[in-house]
Short mmCIF file of C-alpha atoms in Angstrom, two decimals:
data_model
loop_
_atom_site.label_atom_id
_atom_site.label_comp_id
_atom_site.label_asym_id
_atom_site.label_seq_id
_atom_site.Cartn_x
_atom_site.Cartn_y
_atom_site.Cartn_z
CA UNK A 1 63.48 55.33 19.59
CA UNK A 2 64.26 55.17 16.07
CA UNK A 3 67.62 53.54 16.76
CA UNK A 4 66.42 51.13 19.17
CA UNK A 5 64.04 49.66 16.65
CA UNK A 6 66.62 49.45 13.83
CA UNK A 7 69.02 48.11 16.47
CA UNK A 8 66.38 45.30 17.67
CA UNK A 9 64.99 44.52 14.23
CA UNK A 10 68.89 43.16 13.39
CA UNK A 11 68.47 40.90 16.38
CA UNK A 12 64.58 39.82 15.72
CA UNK A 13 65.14 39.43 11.75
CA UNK A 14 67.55 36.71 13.46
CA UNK A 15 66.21 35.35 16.03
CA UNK A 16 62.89 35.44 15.60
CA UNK A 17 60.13 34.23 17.71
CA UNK A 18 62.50 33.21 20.51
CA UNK A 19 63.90 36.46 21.03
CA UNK A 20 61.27 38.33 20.73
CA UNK A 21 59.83 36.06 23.58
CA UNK A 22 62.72 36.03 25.69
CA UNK A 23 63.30 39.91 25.64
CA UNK A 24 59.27 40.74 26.86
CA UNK A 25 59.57 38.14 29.13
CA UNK A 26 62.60 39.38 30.76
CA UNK A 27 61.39 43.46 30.52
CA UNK A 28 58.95 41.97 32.67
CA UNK A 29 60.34 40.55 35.14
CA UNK A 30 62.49 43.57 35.89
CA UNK A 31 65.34 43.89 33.87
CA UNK A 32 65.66 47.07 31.77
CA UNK A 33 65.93 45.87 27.99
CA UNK A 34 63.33 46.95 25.69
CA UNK A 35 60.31 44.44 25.68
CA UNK A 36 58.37 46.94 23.96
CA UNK A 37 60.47 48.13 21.77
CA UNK A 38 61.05 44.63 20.39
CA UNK A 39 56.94 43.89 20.19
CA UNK A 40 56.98 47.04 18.15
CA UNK A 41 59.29 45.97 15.86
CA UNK A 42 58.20 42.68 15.65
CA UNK A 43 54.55 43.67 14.49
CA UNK A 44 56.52 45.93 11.97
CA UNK A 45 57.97 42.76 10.37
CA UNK A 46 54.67 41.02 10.47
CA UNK A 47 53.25 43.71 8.44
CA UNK A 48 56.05 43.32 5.43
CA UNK A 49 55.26 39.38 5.87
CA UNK A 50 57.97 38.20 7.65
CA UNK A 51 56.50 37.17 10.66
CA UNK A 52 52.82 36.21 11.55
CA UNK A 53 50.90 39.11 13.54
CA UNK A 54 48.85 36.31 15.60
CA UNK A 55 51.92 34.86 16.49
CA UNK A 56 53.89 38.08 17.70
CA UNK A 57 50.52 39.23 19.88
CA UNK A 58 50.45 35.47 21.34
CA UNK A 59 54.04 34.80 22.23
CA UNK A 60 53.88 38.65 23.35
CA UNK A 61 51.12 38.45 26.04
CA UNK A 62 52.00 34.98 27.28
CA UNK A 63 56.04 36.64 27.48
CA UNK A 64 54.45 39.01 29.76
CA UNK A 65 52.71 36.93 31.60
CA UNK A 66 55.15 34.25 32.51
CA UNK A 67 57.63 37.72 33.07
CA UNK A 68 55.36 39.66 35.42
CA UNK A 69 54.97 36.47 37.64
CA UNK A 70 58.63 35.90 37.63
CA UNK A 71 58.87 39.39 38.61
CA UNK A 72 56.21 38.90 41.18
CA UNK A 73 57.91 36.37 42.85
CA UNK A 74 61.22 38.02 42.95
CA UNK A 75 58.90 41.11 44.52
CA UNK A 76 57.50 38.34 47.19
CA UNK A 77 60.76 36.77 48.33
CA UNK A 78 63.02 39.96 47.95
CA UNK A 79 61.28 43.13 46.40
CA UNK A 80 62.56 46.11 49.01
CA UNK A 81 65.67 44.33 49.27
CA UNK A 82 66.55 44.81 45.84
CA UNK A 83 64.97 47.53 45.15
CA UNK A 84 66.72 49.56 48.33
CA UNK A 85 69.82 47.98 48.09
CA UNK A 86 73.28 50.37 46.98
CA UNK A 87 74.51 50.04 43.55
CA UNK A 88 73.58 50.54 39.90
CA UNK A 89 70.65 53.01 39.48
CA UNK A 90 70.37 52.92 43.13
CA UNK A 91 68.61 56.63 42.77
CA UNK A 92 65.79 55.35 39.94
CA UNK A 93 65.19 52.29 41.77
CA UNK A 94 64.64 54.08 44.86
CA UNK A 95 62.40 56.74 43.18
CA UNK A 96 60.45 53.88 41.75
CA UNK A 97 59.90 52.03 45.47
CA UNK A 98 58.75 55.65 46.79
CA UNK A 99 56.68 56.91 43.99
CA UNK A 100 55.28 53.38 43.29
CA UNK A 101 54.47 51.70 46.45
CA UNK A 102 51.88 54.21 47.72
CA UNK A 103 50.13 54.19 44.63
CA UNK A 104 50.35 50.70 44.30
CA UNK A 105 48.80 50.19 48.06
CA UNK A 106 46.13 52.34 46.93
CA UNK A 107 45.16 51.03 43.38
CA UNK A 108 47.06 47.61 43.07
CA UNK A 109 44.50 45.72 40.13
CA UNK A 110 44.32 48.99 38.42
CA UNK A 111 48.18 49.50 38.87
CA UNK A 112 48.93 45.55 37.84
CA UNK A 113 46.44 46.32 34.69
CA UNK A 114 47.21 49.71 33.82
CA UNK A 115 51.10 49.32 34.07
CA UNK A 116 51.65 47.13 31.31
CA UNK A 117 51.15 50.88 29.36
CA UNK A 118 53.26 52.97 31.37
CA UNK A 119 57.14 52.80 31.27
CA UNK A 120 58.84 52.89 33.80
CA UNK A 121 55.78 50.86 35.93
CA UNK A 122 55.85 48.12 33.67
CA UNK A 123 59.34 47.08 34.64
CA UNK A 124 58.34 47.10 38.23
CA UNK A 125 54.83 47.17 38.57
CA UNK A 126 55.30 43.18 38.98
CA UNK A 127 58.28 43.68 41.87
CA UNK A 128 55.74 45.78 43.46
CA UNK A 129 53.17 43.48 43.97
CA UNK A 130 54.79 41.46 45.12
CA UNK A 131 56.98 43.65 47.42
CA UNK A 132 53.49 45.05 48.33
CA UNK A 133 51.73 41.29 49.45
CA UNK A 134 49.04 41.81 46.77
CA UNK A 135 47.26 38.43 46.61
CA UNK A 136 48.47 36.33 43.85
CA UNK A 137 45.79 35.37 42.17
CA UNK A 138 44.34 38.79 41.91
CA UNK A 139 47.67 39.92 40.90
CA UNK A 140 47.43 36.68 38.20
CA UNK A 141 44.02 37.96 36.75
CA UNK A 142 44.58 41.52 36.52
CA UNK A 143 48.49 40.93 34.62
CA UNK A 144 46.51 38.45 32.57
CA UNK A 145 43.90 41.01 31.63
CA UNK A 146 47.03 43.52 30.83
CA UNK A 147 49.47 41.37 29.28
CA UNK A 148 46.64 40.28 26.65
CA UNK A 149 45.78 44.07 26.06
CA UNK A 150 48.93 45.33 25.68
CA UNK A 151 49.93 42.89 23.62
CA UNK A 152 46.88 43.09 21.15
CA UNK A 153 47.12 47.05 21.51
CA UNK A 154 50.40 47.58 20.91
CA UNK A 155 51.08 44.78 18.06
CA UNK A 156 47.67 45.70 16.02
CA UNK A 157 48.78 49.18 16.14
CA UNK A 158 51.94 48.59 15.20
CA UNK A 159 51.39 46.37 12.41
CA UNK A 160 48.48 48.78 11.08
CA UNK A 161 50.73 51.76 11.40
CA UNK A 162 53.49 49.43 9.57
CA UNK A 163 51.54 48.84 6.76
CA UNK A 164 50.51 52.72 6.39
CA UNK A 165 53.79 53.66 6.67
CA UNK A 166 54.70 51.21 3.44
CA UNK A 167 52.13 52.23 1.55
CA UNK A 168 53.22 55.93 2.25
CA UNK A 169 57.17 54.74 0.93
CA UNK A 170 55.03 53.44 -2.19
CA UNK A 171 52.95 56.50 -2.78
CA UNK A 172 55.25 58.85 -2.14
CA UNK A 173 59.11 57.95 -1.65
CA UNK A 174 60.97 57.86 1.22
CA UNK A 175 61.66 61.29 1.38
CA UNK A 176 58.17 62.36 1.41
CA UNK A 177 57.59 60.10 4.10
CA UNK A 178 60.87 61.92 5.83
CA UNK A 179 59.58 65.08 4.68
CA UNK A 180 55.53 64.40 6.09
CA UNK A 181 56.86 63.15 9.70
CA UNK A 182 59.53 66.10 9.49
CA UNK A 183 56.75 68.51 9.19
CA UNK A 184 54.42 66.60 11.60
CA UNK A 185 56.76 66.62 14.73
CA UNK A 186 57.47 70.39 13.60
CA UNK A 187 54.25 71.55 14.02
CA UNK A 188 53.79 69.32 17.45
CA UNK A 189 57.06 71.15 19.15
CA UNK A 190 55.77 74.78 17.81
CA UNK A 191 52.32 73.94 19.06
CA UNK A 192 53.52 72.98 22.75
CA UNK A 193 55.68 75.67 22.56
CA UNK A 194 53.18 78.28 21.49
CA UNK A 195 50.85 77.02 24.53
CA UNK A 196 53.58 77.04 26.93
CA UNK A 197 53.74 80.83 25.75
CA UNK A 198 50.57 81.45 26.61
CA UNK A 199 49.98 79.57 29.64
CA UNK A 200 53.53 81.83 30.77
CA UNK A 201 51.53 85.01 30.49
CA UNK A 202 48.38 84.04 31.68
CA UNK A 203 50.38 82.94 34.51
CA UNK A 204 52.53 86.37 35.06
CA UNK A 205 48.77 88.37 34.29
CA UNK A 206 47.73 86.02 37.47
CA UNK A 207 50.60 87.31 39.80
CA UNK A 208 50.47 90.79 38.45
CA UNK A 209 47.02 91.72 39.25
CA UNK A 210 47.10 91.17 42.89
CA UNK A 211 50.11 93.04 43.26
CA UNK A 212 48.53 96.14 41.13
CA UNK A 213 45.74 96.45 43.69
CA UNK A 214 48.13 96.19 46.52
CA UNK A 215 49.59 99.41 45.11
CA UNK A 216 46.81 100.85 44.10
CA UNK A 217 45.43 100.61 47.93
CA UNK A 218 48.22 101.58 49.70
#
């Protein structure tokens, strides 16, 4: 994740505004290149003054908005199709067509609003409404809803969290910052790992104790 953003800051510090449109706009029509990624980064600069926060959020949602209908229309005209078709990641963009379309049928505003969050859905959330015959202009006001969302969610965040994080380089060095985010992932991984442990044996407990009484009956 790390490198991604150092890689796209290069290419937004460049580019700019432009970019930074073009690359959510074309996440979200379906092409895998990393829309968030570069709204992250973005927000990052606006928070050291390089860019303008209300800008980034703007250009952002309406990115994702003009993307998702592109995407929509591709979905209309030729979703399965492309989606089924042999070739490159034939396998994920079949998993995506089975694991997507019946929960799309089943929840397609929610999906259209709630998929601008989620990964891999938000690269074909649009395909599958259209793939699915949602109605366009329910498809239209739910993506609008999400698009402006995500785009004020994820920018604010990022540009608050940008700020923190410079003021933490002032306070205490780059190393401490290292050092705190070092320690903060460490204690993350032992946690899971520790409840994984315990879940394991509360889990083997489970099995065991049917099996004792079996013996203990026969």
């Amino acid at each position: 994740m790390l490198a991604a953003i150092l890689n796209v800051e290069h290419w937004i510090r460049a580019a700019g505004y432009p970019l930074l449109f073009l690359i959510v706009m074309a996440e979200s029509s379906g092409l895998p290149v990393p829309g968030e990624t570069a709204l992250i980064t973005a927000s990052i600069l606006a928070s050291r003054g390089k860019l303008q926060i209300e800008l980034v959020i703007v250009l952002a949602a309406v990115a994702a908005i003009v993307g998702d209908n592109i995407g929509y229309l591709i979905g209309r005209k030729g979703g399965r199709w492309a989606l089924e078709r042999p070739g490159r990641f034939h396998r994920q963009r079949r998993q995506v067509l089975e694991t997507g379309e019946p929960f799309f049928e089943r929840h397609g505003p929610k999906a259209v609003f709630f998929g601008r969050f989620i990964l891999g859905l938000r690269v074909w959330a649009s395909w599958l409404a259209g793939a699915t015959r949602m109605p366009w202009r329910s498809f239209l006001l739910w993506n609008a809803l999400g698009g402006i969302c995500w785009a004020t969610v994820i920018g604010l965040l990022s540009y608050y969290l940008g700020h923190a994080a410079g003021d933490a380089v002032k306070t205490f060095g780059l190393y401490g910052l290292a050092a705190a985010v070092l320690a903060i992932v460490t204690a993350v991984v032992a946690h899971r790992r520790h409840r994984r442990g315990q879940e394991r044996k509360r889990s083997e407990h489970t099995t065991a104790e049917p099996a004792a009484h079996r013996s203990a009956d026969e």
